[in-house]
Amino acid sequence: MNSQLLGRALGTAGPEALQRAELTRRLHAIQAAPRVLFDGRNGQYAAASERAIESGDDAGIPIRAHQAGVNCIAIDRFEEEHSLISGGAEASIKLWDLEESENTTKEYLNQPAAVVKKSASSHQYGITHLCFYPFDSLAFLSSSYDHKLKVYATEPMTASATFDLDSVVYSHSLSTIADHLLVACATQNSAVRLVDLRSGASTHSLAGHHRAVLSVAWSPHQEYILASGSSDGTARLWDIRRSANSLGVLDLEDSVGIVGEDGLGKNARYRERGKAHTDAVNGVVWTHDGTHLVTAGHDERVRVWSMSSGANALSHFGPIIKNAHLSSLLPLLVPGYVVDPGKYVMFYPNQQEILMFDLFEGTLLKRLRIPGLPAAPVRGTAAQAHVRSRTTSLAWRTGHVDLYSAHSDGSIRAWLPKTLDEVQAETEESGEGDDAEDESRKRKREALDEVFRDLTKQKITFT
């Protein structure tokens, strides 16, 4: 950072380089913000919780956003203040305002601005996926285990459209650049379902997988290109303009790709055999520039694919990756404005921790440990089951270096960069610690010198 400031002062570095360097520093300084809390009890126990926090006796008070667990979260990318929506295992949806939760040292108890409770007109079972409408932050889409895809307005949090897909909807995706307004849905059926928000039709489907589809994602740069992952271990690419639709599958054993006659894919034959993972694929994510695709599977592997040839980039993230749940599990790729050009950083929701990797090298950059909470009881069972604090979803706050995570224990956690005050305090504490260590070493050295002098003063007689 000092070199960037010097370059800026000498005129050799532009303001963009300085800004990117500071954002990168913040990214690597990201840490848990335990004082930023999400309490979904509508203020019922807020006063008691705040008193406990002030007294430092908050360890025994579980503060949860959803009592039965949080299945998914999403953050809008338009408003300066930003809103977060969360979907619970108990079928409720909650809207949160993130404007105040910007300081890791400030104690802030966030309460929902609006709530969609379980009712005859809302979802009946747990929420599986949420996303804001990409062209208007006042609307969002939700899917559920009740086979429904719903379109909601944030004001007044009512459903404006409902689509019954006759199958569990594990995830859905709406393109951020396209004009066609087609929602791709990953369902328990082996075909990808397409819902047209303009006409209301939900009959079109993309056939090719042989088992349930668990994850779908539209390309961020090509509006008609779609990727999907299935429990049959395949990851497929689709062009919805084509009559056959499918562009082929990704093969984990192919590190060269299909280059075609000119090396760029001309007249290349599409691959129809091969698997991306040896088990179910429940995570499909594009890089921000659309050049690569990232897939996660139940074989506990994360793979990176070149979208110019379909080749396996052979990125290896080691044996610490965990992935065993049927629900969609999406790695989060850091936006391009934070990292240097050509660099990609991935956050992976790994059980009770969040792992930060260099995407291509597979280097583990950071492990964000998740503090435990008392397990939330699951209602409706003969005995009270316990839910572990598994990370279920990640969301990035656009324009900031802020990460938010959802957990099966019912909590939503914030991960924010260290502030300058925190860095300064740590530096001072480190300096005090170094002084104490130097003093201890000095005392030990003096003691050793004294013993040595005593030994050398003794008269030694040889007989």
Coordinates of C-alpha atoms in Angstrom, one line a residue:
M1 CA 0.0 0.0 0.0
N2 CA 2.9 2.4 0.8
S3 CA 4.4 1.7 -2.6
Q4 CA 1.0 2.6 -4.2
L5 CA 0.9 5.9 -2.2
L6 CA 4.4 6.7 -3.3
G7 CA 3.6 5.9 -6.9
R8 CA 0.5 8.1 -6.7
A9 CA 2.6 11.0 -5.2
L10 CA 5.2 10.7 -8.0
G11 CA 2.5 10.4 -10.6
T12 CA 3.5 6.9 -11.8
A13 CA 0.3 5.3 -10.5
G14 CA -3.2 6.3 -11.3
P15 CA -6.1 6.6 -8.9
E16 CA -7.6 3.3 -10.1
A17 CA -4.5 1.4 -9.1
L18 CA -4.6 3.0 -5.7
Q19 CA -8.2 2.2 -5.2
R20 CA -7.8 -1.4 -6.3
A21 CA -4.8 -1.9 -4.0
E22 CA -6.9 -0.6 -1.1
L23 CA -9.9 -2.9 -2.0
T24 CA -7.5 -5.9 -2.2
R25 CA -6.1 -5.0 1.2
R26 CA -9.6 -4.9 2.6
L27 CA -10.4 -8.2 1.0
H28 CA -7.5 -9.9 2.7
A29 CA -8.4 -8.2 6.0
I30 CA -11.9 -9.5 6.0
Q31 CA -13.0 -11.0 9.4
A32 CA -16.1 -11.9 11.4
A33 CA -18.2 -9.0 12.7
P34 CA -19.8 -10.6 15.7
R35 CA -21.4 -7.3 16.8
V36 CA -23.5 -7.1 13.6
L37 CA -26.5 -9.3 14.5
F38 CA -29.6 -10.2 12.7
D39 CA -32.5 -10.8 15.0
G40 CA -35.7 -12.1 13.3
R41 CA -37.9 -11.9 16.4
N42 CA -39.3 -8.5 15.5
G43 CA -37.8 -6.8 18.5
Q44 CA -39.5 -9.1 21.0
Y45 CA -36.3 -9.8 22.8
A46 CA -34.2 -7.0 21.3
A47 CA -34.0 -4.9 24.4
A48 CA -32.9 -7.8 26.5
S49 CA -30.3 -8.8 23.8
E50 CA -28.9 -5.3 23.7
R51 CA -28.6 -5.2 27.5
A52 CA -26.8 -8.5 27.4
I53 CA -24.4 -7.3 24.7
E54 CA -23.6 -4.2 26.6
S55 CA -22.9 -6.2 29.8
G56 CA -20.8 -8.7 27.8
D57 CA -23.0 -11.5 28.9
D58 CA -24.4 -12.4 25.5
A59 CA -22.9 -15.9 25.1
G60 CA -26.1 -17.6 26.2
I61 CA -28.6 -15.6 24.2
P62 CA -29.0 -17.1 20.7
I63 CA -29.9 -14.4 18.2
R64 CA -31.3 -15.9 15.1
A65 CA -32.7 -14.5 11.9
H66 CA -34.9 -17.6 11.3
Q67 CA -35.7 -19.9 14.1
A68 CA -35.6 -23.1 12.1
G69 CA -32.5 -22.2 10.0
V70 CA -31.6 -19.9 7.0
N71 CA -31.6 -21.7 3.7
C72 CA -30.5 -18.8 1.4
I73 CA -29.8 -15.1 1.2
A74 CA -29.4 -12.5 -1.6
I75 CA -28.4 -8.8 -1.7
D76 CA -29.7 -6.3 -4.3
R77 CA -27.1 -4.6 -6.4
F78 CA -28.7 -1.2 -7.1
E79 CA -29.6 0.7 -4.0
E80 CA -26.8 2.5 -2.2
E81 CA -28.0 1.3 1.2
H82 CA -28.7 -2.2 -0.1
S83 CA -31.3 -4.7 1.1
L84 CA -30.8 -8.3 2.0
I85 CA -33.5 -11.0 1.8
S86 CA -33.3 -14.3 3.6
G87 CA -35.3 -17.5 3.2
G88 CA -36.0 -19.8 6.1
A89 CA -36.5 -23.5 6.5
E90 CA -39.9 -22.6 8.1
A91 CA -41.0 -21.0 4.8
S92 CA -40.7 -17.3 5.8
I93 CA -38.9 -14.6 3.9
K94 CA -37.4 -11.5 5.6
L95 CA -36.1 -8.2 4.3
W96 CA -33.2 -6.5 6.0
D97 CA -31.7 -3.1 5.7
L98 CA -27.8 -3.2 5.6
E99 CA -27.3 0.6 5.8
E100 CA -26.2 0.6 9.4
S101 CA -24.1 -2.6 9.5
E102 CA -20.9 -1.1 8.2
N103 CA -18.6 -1.1 11.2
T104 CA -17.0 -4.1 12.8
T105 CA -16.6 -2.3 16.1
K106 CA -20.1 -0.9 16.3
E107 CA -22.8 -2.9 18.0
Y108 CA -25.8 -3.2 15.8
L109 CA -28.9 -5.4 16.2
N110 CA -30.5 -5.6 12.7
Q111 CA -34.2 -6.3 12.7
P112 CA -36.3 -7.2 9.6
A113 CA -37.9 -4.3 7.8
A114 CA -40.6 -6.6 6.4
V115 CA -41.6 -10.3 6.7
V116 CA -43.5 -12.8 4.6
K117 CA -44.9 -15.3 6.9
K118 CA -46.2 -18.7 6.0
S119 CA -49.8 -18.3 4.8
A120 CA -52.2 -19.6 2.1
S121 CA -50.8 -17.2 -0.4
S122 CA -47.1 -17.7 0.4
H123 CA -44.7 -20.7 0.3
Q124 CA -45.8 -23.7 2.3
Y125 CA -42.4 -25.3 2.8
G126 CA -38.8 -24.2 3.2
I127 CA -37.3 -21.6 0.8
T128 CA -34.6 -23.1 -1.5
H129 CA -33.4 -20.0 -3.4
L130 CA -33.8 -16.2 -3.6
C131 CA -32.7 -13.6 -6.1
F132 CA -33.5 -9.9 -6.7
Y133 CA -35.0 -8.9 -10.0
P134 CA -31.9 -7.7 -11.9
F135 CA -33.5 -4.6 -13.3
D136 CA -35.4 -3.4 -10.3
S137 CA -34.5 -3.9 -6.6
L138 CA -38.2 -3.5 -5.6
A139 CA -38.9 -7.1 -6.8
F140 CA -37.4 -10.5 -6.1
L141 CA -38.0 -14.1 -7.0
S142 CA -38.2 -17.1 -4.6
S143 CA -38.4 -20.9 -5.0
S144 CA -39.4 -23.5 -2.5
Y145 CA -39.8 -27.2 -1.7
D146 CA -43.5 -26.7 -2.3
H147 CA -42.9 -26.8 -6.1
K148 CA -43.6 -23.0 -6.5
L149 CA -41.7 -20.2 -8.1
K150 CA -43.0 -16.8 -6.9
V151 CA -42.4 -13.2 -7.9
Y152 CA -42.6 -10.7 -5.0
A153 CA -42.7 -7.0 -4.6
T154 CA -40.7 -5.6 -1.6
E155 CA -43.4 -3.1 -1.0
P156 CA -45.7 -4.4 0.4
M157 CA -44.0 -7.9 0.3
T158 CA -46.8 -9.6 -1.6
A159 CA -46.6 -12.2 -4.3
S160 CA -47.5 -10.8 -7.7
A161 CA -47.1 -14.0 -9.7
T162 CA -46.9 -17.7 -8.8
F163 CA -45.8 -20.6 -11.1
D164 CA -46.4 -24.2 -10.1
L165 CA -43.7 -26.4 -11.6
D166 CA -45.0 -29.7 -10.2
S167 CA -41.6 -30.6 -8.8
V168 CA -39.2 -29.4 -6.1
V169 CA -37.4 -26.3 -7.3
Y170 CA -33.8 -26.4 -6.0
S171 CA -32.6 -23.1 -7.5
H172 CA -33.4 -20.6 -10.2
S173 CA -31.6 -18.0 -12.3
L174 CA -32.6 -14.8 -14.1
S175 CA -30.1 -13.2 -16.5
T176 CA -28.8 -9.8 -15.6
I177 CA -28.2 -8.7 -19.2
A178 CA -31.0 -10.4 -21.3
D179 CA -34.2 -9.0 -22.6
H180 CA -36.0 -12.3 -22.8
L181 CA -36.9 -12.5 -19.0
L182 CA -36.7 -16.3 -18.9
V183 CA -36.2 -17.8 -15.4
A184 CA -34.3 -21.0 -15.6
C185 CA -35.3 -23.4 -12.8
A186 CA -33.4 -26.4 -11.5
T187 CA -36.0 -28.9 -10.4
Q188 CA -36.4 -32.5 -9.2
N189 CA -37.3 -33.3 -12.8
S190 CA -34.4 -34.2 -15.1
A191 CA -35.2 -31.2 -17.4
V192 CA -34.3 -27.6 -16.9
R193 CA -37.6 -25.6 -16.8
L194 CA -37.9 -22.2 -18.3
V195 CA -40.5 -19.7 -17.0
D196 CA -41.3 -16.7 -19.1
L197 CA -42.2 -13.7 -16.9
R198 CA -43.7 -11.8 -19.8
S199 CA -46.2 -14.4 -21.0
G200 CA -46.5 -16.4 -17.8
A201 CA -45.8 -19.6 -19.7
S202 CA -43.8 -22.3 -17.8
T203 CA -44.1 -25.2 -20.3
H204 CA -40.7 -25.0 -22.1
S205 CA -38.0 -27.3 -20.9
L206 CA -34.4 -28.3 -21.8
A207 CA -34.0 -32.0 -21.8
G208 CA -30.6 -33.7 -21.5
H209 CA -29.9 -34.6 -17.9
H210 CA -30.9 -38.0 -16.6
R211 CA -31.6 -37.1 -13.0
A212 CA -32.6 -34.1 -10.9
V213 CA -31.2 -30.7 -11.9
L214 CA -29.7 -29.0 -8.8
S215 CA -28.2 -25.7 -10.0
V216 CA -28.5 -23.3 -13.0
A217 CA -26.8 -20.1 -14.0
W218 CA -27.0 -17.7 -17.0
S219 CA -23.9 -16.5 -18.6
P220 CA -23.1 -12.9 -17.5
H221 CA -22.0 -11.9 -21.1
Q222 CA -24.0 -14.1 -23.5
E223 CA -27.7 -13.7 -22.9
Y224 CA -28.8 -17.0 -24.5
I225 CA -26.2 -19.3 -22.9
L226 CA -27.1 -21.2 -19.8
A227 CA -25.2 -23.7 -17.5
S228 CA -26.7 -26.4 -15.4
G229 CA -25.5 -29.1 -12.9
S230 CA -27.3 -32.3 -12.2
S231 CA -27.3 -35.2 -9.7
D232 CA -26.2 -37.4 -12.5
G233 CA -22.7 -35.8 -12.2
T234 CA -22.9 -33.8 -15.5
A235 CA -22.6 -30.1 -16.1
R236 CA -24.3 -29.0 -19.4
L237 CA -24.2 -25.8 -21.4
W238 CA -27.3 -24.7 -23.4
D239 CA -28.1 -22.2 -26.1
I240 CA -31.8 -21.6 -25.9
R241 CA -31.9 -20.4 -29.5
R242 CA -30.9 -23.8 -30.9
S243 CA -33.5 -26.4 -31.7
A244 CA -31.4 -29.0 -29.9
N245 CA -30.6 -26.6 -27.1
S246 CA -27.7 -28.5 -25.6
L247 CA -24.1 -27.4 -26.4
G248 CA -22.7 -30.5 -24.7
V249 CA -21.3 -31.6 -21.4
L250 CA -18.1 -30.8 -19.5
D251 CA -15.6 -33.7 -19.0
L252 CA -13.3 -33.8 -16.0
E253 CA -10.8 -35.9 -17.9
D254 CA -10.4 -33.3 -20.7
S255 CA -7.8 -30.7 -19.9
V256 CA -7.4 -29.7 -23.6
G257 CA -10.9 -28.9 -24.6
I258 CA -12.6 -28.9 -28.0
V259 CA -10.7 -26.4 -30.1
G260 CA -12.1 -27.0 -33.6
E261 CA -10.5 -26.3 -36.9
D262 CA -9.1 -22.9 -36.0
G263 CA -8.3 -23.4 -32.4
L264 CA -11.3 -21.3 -31.4
G265 CA -14.1 -23.8 -31.8
K266 CA -14.9 -23.5 -35.5
N267 CA -16.9 -26.5 -36.7
A268 CA -16.1 -28.3 -33.5
R269 CA -18.3 -31.2 -32.5
Y270 CA -20.1 -30.9 -29.2
R271 CA -19.3 -33.5 -26.5
E272 CA -22.2 -35.5 -25.3
R273 CA -20.4 -37.9 -23.0
G274 CA -18.5 -37.3 -19.9
K275 CA -19.0 -36.1 -16.4
A276 CA -17.9 -32.9 -14.6
H277 CA -17.9 -34.7 -11.2
T278 CA -18.1 -38.3 -10.1
D279 CA -21.1 -37.5 -8.0
A280 CA -24.0 -34.9 -8.0
V281 CA -23.2 -31.4 -9.2
N282 CA -25.0 -28.9 -6.9
G283 CA -23.2 -25.7 -7.6
V284 CA -22.7 -23.8 -10.9
V285 CA -21.3 -20.3 -11.0
W286 CA -19.8 -18.1 -13.8
T287 CA -16.8 -15.7 -13.3
H288 CA -17.8 -12.1 -13.7
D289 CA -16.3 -11.9 -17.2
G290 CA -17.9 -15.1 -18.4
T291 CA -14.6 -16.7 -19.4
H292 CA -14.8 -19.5 -16.9
L293 CA -17.3 -21.7 -15.1
V294 CA -17.0 -23.0 -11.6
T295 CA -18.8 -26.2 -10.5
A296 CA -19.1 -27.9 -7.1
G297 CA -20.0 -31.5 -6.5
H298 CA -20.8 -34.2 -3.9
D299 CA -17.4 -35.7 -4.8
E300 CA -16.1 -32.9 -2.6
R301 CA -14.3 -31.2 -5.5
V302 CA -14.5 -27.7 -7.0
R303 CA -13.6 -27.5 -10.7
V304 CA -12.8 -24.6 -12.9
W305 CA -13.6 -24.8 -16.7
S306 CA -12.5 -22.6 -19.6
M307 CA -15.6 -21.5 -21.5
S308 CA -13.6 -21.0 -24.7
S309 CA -12.9 -24.7 -25.1
G310 CA -14.7 -26.5 -22.3
A311 CA -11.3 -27.7 -20.9
N312 CA -10.8 -28.6 -17.2
A313 CA -8.4 -25.9 -15.8
L314 CA -7.1 -28.5 -13.3
S315 CA -7.4 -26.2 -10.3
H316 CA -7.0 -28.2 -7.2
F317 CA -8.3 -27.0 -3.8
G318 CA -7.1 -29.9 -1.6
P319 CA -8.9 -32.3 0.6
I320 CA -10.6 -29.8 2.9
I321 CA -13.6 -29.2 0.6
K322 CA -16.8 -30.6 2.1
N323 CA -20.1 -31.0 0.2
A324 CA -22.7 -33.5 1.1
H325 CA -26.2 -31.8 1.1
L326 CA -28.6 -32.2 -1.8
S327 CA -29.5 -28.5 -1.7
S328 CA -27.8 -26.1 -4.0
L329 CA -24.4 -25.0 -2.7
L330 CA -22.9 -22.0 -4.6
P331 CA -19.3 -20.8 -4.3
L332 CA -19.1 -17.0 -4.3
L333 CA -16.7 -15.3 -6.7
V334 CA -15.4 -11.9 -5.7
P335 CA -16.4 -9.1 -8.1
G336 CA -13.8 -7.9 -10.6
Y337 CA -13.6 -4.4 -9.1
V338 CA -12.0 -5.7 -5.9
V339 CA -9.1 -7.8 -7.4
D340 CA -6.4 -7.1 -9.9
P341 CA -7.2 -7.9 -13.6
G342 CA -6.8 -11.5 -14.3
K343 CA -7.1 -12.5 -10.7
Y344 CA -10.0 -14.4 -9.3
V345 CA -10.8 -15.1 -5.7
M346 CA -13.4 -17.6 -4.5
F347 CA -15.2 -17.9 -1.1
Y348 CA -16.5 -21.5 -0.5
P349 CA -19.2 -22.3 2.1
N350 CA -17.5 -25.2 3.8
Q351 CA -19.6 -26.7 6.6
Q352 CA -18.7 -24.6 9.7
E353 CA -16.2 -22.3 8.0
I354 CA -15.8 -20.2 4.9
L355 CA -12.7 -20.9 2.8
M356 CA -11.0 -18.2 0.7
F357 CA -9.1 -19.5 -2.4
D358 CA -7.2 -18.2 -5.3
L359 CA -9.4 -19.6 -8.1
F360 CA -6.8 -20.8 -10.6
E361 CA -3.9 -21.7 -8.3
G362 CA -6.1 -23.3 -5.7
T363 CA -4.1 -21.6 -2.9
L364 CA -5.9 -21.3 0.4
L365 CA -5.8 -17.6 1.3
K366 CA -7.8 -17.5 4.4
R367 CA -10.1 -19.6 6.7
L368 CA -13.0 -17.8 8.3
R369 CA -14.0 -19.8 11.3
I370 CA -17.7 -19.6 12.2
P371 CA -18.4 -19.2 15.9
G372 CA -20.9 -21.7 17.2
L373 CA -24.3 -21.0 18.6
P374 CA -26.6 -23.2 20.7
A375 CA -28.4 -25.5 18.3
A376 CA -31.9 -24.5 17.3
P377 CA -34.6 -27.1 18.1
V378 CA -36.5 -28.5 15.1
R379 CA -40.2 -28.5 15.8
G380 CA -42.5 -31.3 14.7
T381 CA -40.3 -34.2 15.8
A382 CA -40.7 -36.6 18.7
A383 CA -37.4 -35.6 20.1
Q384 CA -35.7 -32.3 19.7
A385 CA -33.1 -32.6 16.8
H386 CA -30.2 -30.3 16.7
V387 CA -29.1 -28.3 13.7
R388 CA -25.4 -27.6 13.2
S389 CA -24.2 -24.2 12.1
R390 CA -23.6 -25.3 8.5
T391 CA -23.0 -22.5 6.0
T392 CA -25.9 -22.7 3.5
S393 CA -25.4 -19.5 1.4
L394 CA -23.1 -16.6 0.7
A395 CA -23.9 -13.1 -0.6
W396 CA -21.7 -10.1 -1.6
R397 CA -22.6 -6.5 -1.1
T398 CA -21.9 -4.7 -4.3
G399 CA -19.7 -1.5 -4.0
H400 CA -18.3 -2.7 -0.7
V401 CA -15.9 -5.4 0.6
D402 CA -18.6 -7.0 2.7
L403 CA -19.6 -10.7 2.8
Y404 CA -22.7 -12.1 4.4
S405 CA -23.4 -15.8 5.2
A406 CA -26.5 -17.8 6.1
H407 CA -26.4 -20.8 8.4
S408 CA -28.6 -23.7 9.3
D409 CA -28.6 -22.7 13.0
G410 CA -30.8 -19.8 12.0
S411 CA -28.1 -17.1 12.0
I412 CA -26.9 -14.6 9.4
R413 CA -23.4 -13.4 9.9
A414 CA -21.5 -10.4 8.6
W415 CA -17.8 -10.5 7.5
L416 CA -16.3 -7.1 7.2
P417 CA -12.7 -5.7 6.7
K418 CA -10.7 -4.6 9.7
T419 CA -11.0 -0.9 10.3
L420 CA -8.0 1.4 10.6
D421 CA -8.7 1.7 14.3
E422 CA -8.5 -2.1 14.7
V423 CA -5.3 -2.3 12.7
Q424 CA -3.7 0.5 14.9
A425 CA -4.9 -1.2 18.1
E426 CA -3.4 -4.6 17.0
T427 CA -0.1 -2.8 16.1
E428 CA 0.1 -1.2 19.5
E429 CA -0.7 -4.5 21.2
S430 CA 1.9 -6.3 19.1
G431 CA 4.4 -3.6 20.0
E432 CA 3.7 -4.1 23.7
G433 CA 4.0 -7.8 23.3
D434 CA 7.3 -7.5 21.5
D435 CA 8.7 -5.3 24.4
A436 CA 7.6 -7.8 27.0
E437 CA 9.2 -10.6 25.0
D438 CA 12.5 -8.7 24.6
E439 CA 12.5 -8.0 28.4
S440 CA 12.0 -11.7 29.1
R441 CA 14.8 -12.7 26.8
K442 CA 17.0 -10.1 28.4
R443 CA 16.4 -11.6 31.9
K444 CA 17.1 -15.1 30.6
R445 CA 20.3 -14.0 29.0
E446 CA 21.5 -12.3 32.2
A447 CA 20.7 -15.4 34.2
L448 CA 22.7 -17.6 31.8
D449 CA 25.6 -15.1 31.9
E450 CA 25.7 -15.3 35.6
V451 CA 25.8 -19.1 35.7
F452 CA 28.6 -19.0 33.1
R453 CA 30.6 -16.6 35.2
D454 CA 30.2 -18.7 38.3
L455 CA 31.4 -21.8 36.5
T456 CA 34.4 -20.0 35.0
K457 CA 35.5 -18.6 38.4
Q458 CA 35.7 -22.0 40.0
K459 CA 39.3 -23.4 40.3
I460 CA 39.7 -26.7 38.4
T461 CA 42.3 -29.2 39.7
F462 CA 43.6 -32.0 37.6
T463 CA 44.9 -35.2 39.4

